[in-house]
């Protein structure tokens, strides 16, 4: 299981990105901009949880640490 976080800051395209905090990423947000999503077996569960919790936000996986969940 890996721990995932959501970047509270939107990207220029309007997405809030999910990052894998266990493996780390060069594009991880500053700690004050991280929303803990919890542990999941893969990014799909983390993205689904973020969408359920923040339904009005555009949620996307990070292209670098969650490429399987990166859509835009």
PDB file of C-alpha atoms in Angstrom:
ATOM      1  CA  UNK A   1       0.000   0.000   0.000  1.00  0.00           C
ATOM      2  CA  UNK A   2       1.180   3.468  -0.857  1.00  0.00           C
ATOM      3  CA  UNK A   3       0.231   6.793   0.721  1.00  0.00           C
ATOM      4  CA  UNK A   4      -1.253   9.398  -1.622  1.00  0.00           C
ATOM      5  CA  UNK A   5      -1.764  13.128  -1.288  1.00  0.00           C
ATOM      6  CA  UNK A   6      -3.749  15.719  -3.207  1.00  0.00           C
ATOM      7  CA  UNK A   7      -2.197  19.042  -4.160  1.00  0.00           C
ATOM      8  CA  UNK A   8      -4.506  21.766  -2.827  1.00  0.00           C
ATOM      9  CA  UNK A   9      -3.142  24.162  -5.455  1.00  0.00           C
ATOM     10  CA  UNK A  10      -4.620  23.905  -8.926  1.00  0.00           C
ATOM     11  CA  UNK A  11      -2.370  23.408 -11.923  1.00  0.00           C
ATOM     12  CA  UNK A  12      -2.586  26.028 -14.730  1.00  0.00           C
ATOM     13  CA  UNK A  13      -5.146  23.791 -16.511  1.00  0.00           C
ATOM     14  CA  UNK A  14      -7.397  23.684 -13.409  1.00  0.00           C
ATOM     15  CA  UNK A  15      -6.486  20.169 -12.222  1.00  0.00           C
ATOM     16  CA  UNK A  16      -5.656  19.248  -8.642  1.00  0.00           C
ATOM     17  CA  UNK A  17      -3.100  16.455  -8.870  1.00  0.00           C
ATOM     18  CA  UNK A  18      -2.796  13.259  -6.842  1.00  0.00           C
ATOM     19  CA  UNK A  19       0.791  12.304  -5.929  1.00  0.00           C
ATOM     20  CA  UNK A  20       2.330   9.117  -4.540  1.00  0.00           C
ATOM     21  CA  UNK A  21       3.906  10.245  -1.260  1.00  0.00           C
ATOM     22  CA  UNK A  22       5.468   6.826  -0.646  1.00  0.00           C
ATOM     23  CA  UNK A  23       7.619   6.781  -3.773  1.00  0.00           C
ATOM     24  CA  UNK A  24       7.988  10.553  -3.844  1.00  0.00           C
ATOM     25  CA  UNK A  25       8.047  12.824  -6.853  1.00  0.00           C
ATOM     26  CA  UNK A  26      10.044  15.797  -8.073  1.00  0.00           C
ATOM     27  CA  UNK A  27       6.713  17.621  -8.500  1.00  0.00           C
ATOM     28  CA  UNK A  28       5.333  17.071  -4.973  1.00  0.00           C
ATOM     29  CA  UNK A  29       3.694  20.186  -3.544  1.00  0.00           C
ATOM     30  CA  UNK A  30       5.007  21.905  -0.429  1.00  0.00           C
ATOM     31  CA  UNK A  31       3.822  20.179   2.761  1.00  0.00           C
ATOM     32  CA  UNK A  32       1.340  22.986   3.548  1.00  0.00           C
ATOM     33  CA  UNK A  33      -0.345  22.315   0.174  1.00  0.00           C
ATOM     34  CA  UNK A  34      -0.711  18.559   0.666  1.00  0.00           C
ATOM     35  CA  UNK A  35      -4.051  16.976   1.560  1.00  0.00           C
ATOM     36  CA  UNK A  36      -3.601  13.436   2.862  1.00  0.00           C
ATOM     37  CA  UNK A  37      -5.794  10.949   0.982  1.00  0.00           C
ATOM     38  CA  UNK A  38      -4.608   7.868   2.860  1.00  0.00           C
ATOM     39  CA  UNK A  39      -3.207   4.550   1.704  1.00  0.00           C
ATOM     40  CA  UNK A  40      -4.347   2.690  -1.399  1.00  0.00           C
ATOM     41  CA  UNK A  41      -2.991  -0.217  -3.442  1.00  0.00           C
ATOM     42  CA  UNK A  42      -2.743   2.051  -6.498  1.00  0.00           C
ATOM     43  CA  UNK A  43      -3.458   5.562  -7.758  1.00  0.00           C
ATOM     44  CA  UNK A  44      -6.927   4.627  -9.036  1.00  0.00           C
ATOM     45  CA  UNK A  45      -8.244   4.245  -5.488  1.00  0.00           C
ATOM     46  CA  UNK A  46      -6.651   7.505  -4.415  1.00  0.00           C
ATOM     47  CA  UNK A  47      -8.084   9.431  -7.380  1.00  0.00           C
ATOM     48  CA  UNK A  48     -11.538   7.940  -6.722  1.00  0.00           C
ATOM     49  CA  UNK A  49     -11.332   8.969  -3.048  1.00  0.00           C
ATOM     50  CA  UNK A  50     -10.272  12.504  -3.986  1.00  0.00           C
ATOM     51  CA  UNK A  51     -13.134  12.793  -6.483  1.00  0.00           C
ATOM     52  CA  UNK A  52     -15.598  11.571  -3.849  1.00  0.00           C
ATOM     53  CA  UNK A  53     -14.310  14.057  -1.253  1.00  0.00           C
ATOM     54  CA  UNK A  54     -13.833  17.008  -3.610  1.00  0.00           C
ATOM     55  CA  UNK A  55     -16.516  16.465  -6.229  1.00  0.00           C
ATOM     56  CA  UNK A  56     -16.339  19.975  -7.664  1.00  0.00           C
ATOM     57  CA  UNK A  57     -12.574  19.806  -8.256  1.00  0.00           C
ATOM     58  CA  UNK A  58     -10.900  18.470 -11.380  1.00  0.00           C
ATOM     59  CA  UNK A  59      -8.782  15.587 -10.056  1.00  0.00           C
ATOM     60  CA  UNK A  60      -5.957  14.060 -12.068  1.00  0.00           C
ATOM     61  CA  UNK A  61      -2.988  11.804 -11.349  1.00  0.00           C
ATOM     62  CA  UNK A  62       0.517  13.241 -11.587  1.00  0.00           C
ATOM     63  CA  UNK A  63       2.113  12.388 -14.937  1.00  0.00           C
ATOM     64  CA  UNK A  64       5.363  11.432 -13.172  1.00  0.00           C
ATOM     65  CA  UNK A  65       4.453   9.479 -10.033  1.00  0.00           C
ATOM     66  CA  UNK A  66       0.890   8.368 -10.989  1.00  0.00           C
ATOM     67  CA  UNK A  67       1.085   7.967 -14.783  1.00  0.00           C
ATOM     68  CA  UNK A  68      -1.636   5.293 -14.845  1.00  0.00           C
ATOM     69  CA  UNK A  69      -4.073   7.915 -13.514  1.00  0.00           C
ATOM     70  CA  UNK A  70      -2.891  10.888 -15.560  1.00  0.00           C
ATOM     71  CA  UNK A  71      -5.545  11.922 -18.068  1.00  0.00           C
ATOM     72  CA  UNK A  72      -4.908  15.588 -18.936  1.00  0.00           C
TER      73      UNK A  72
END
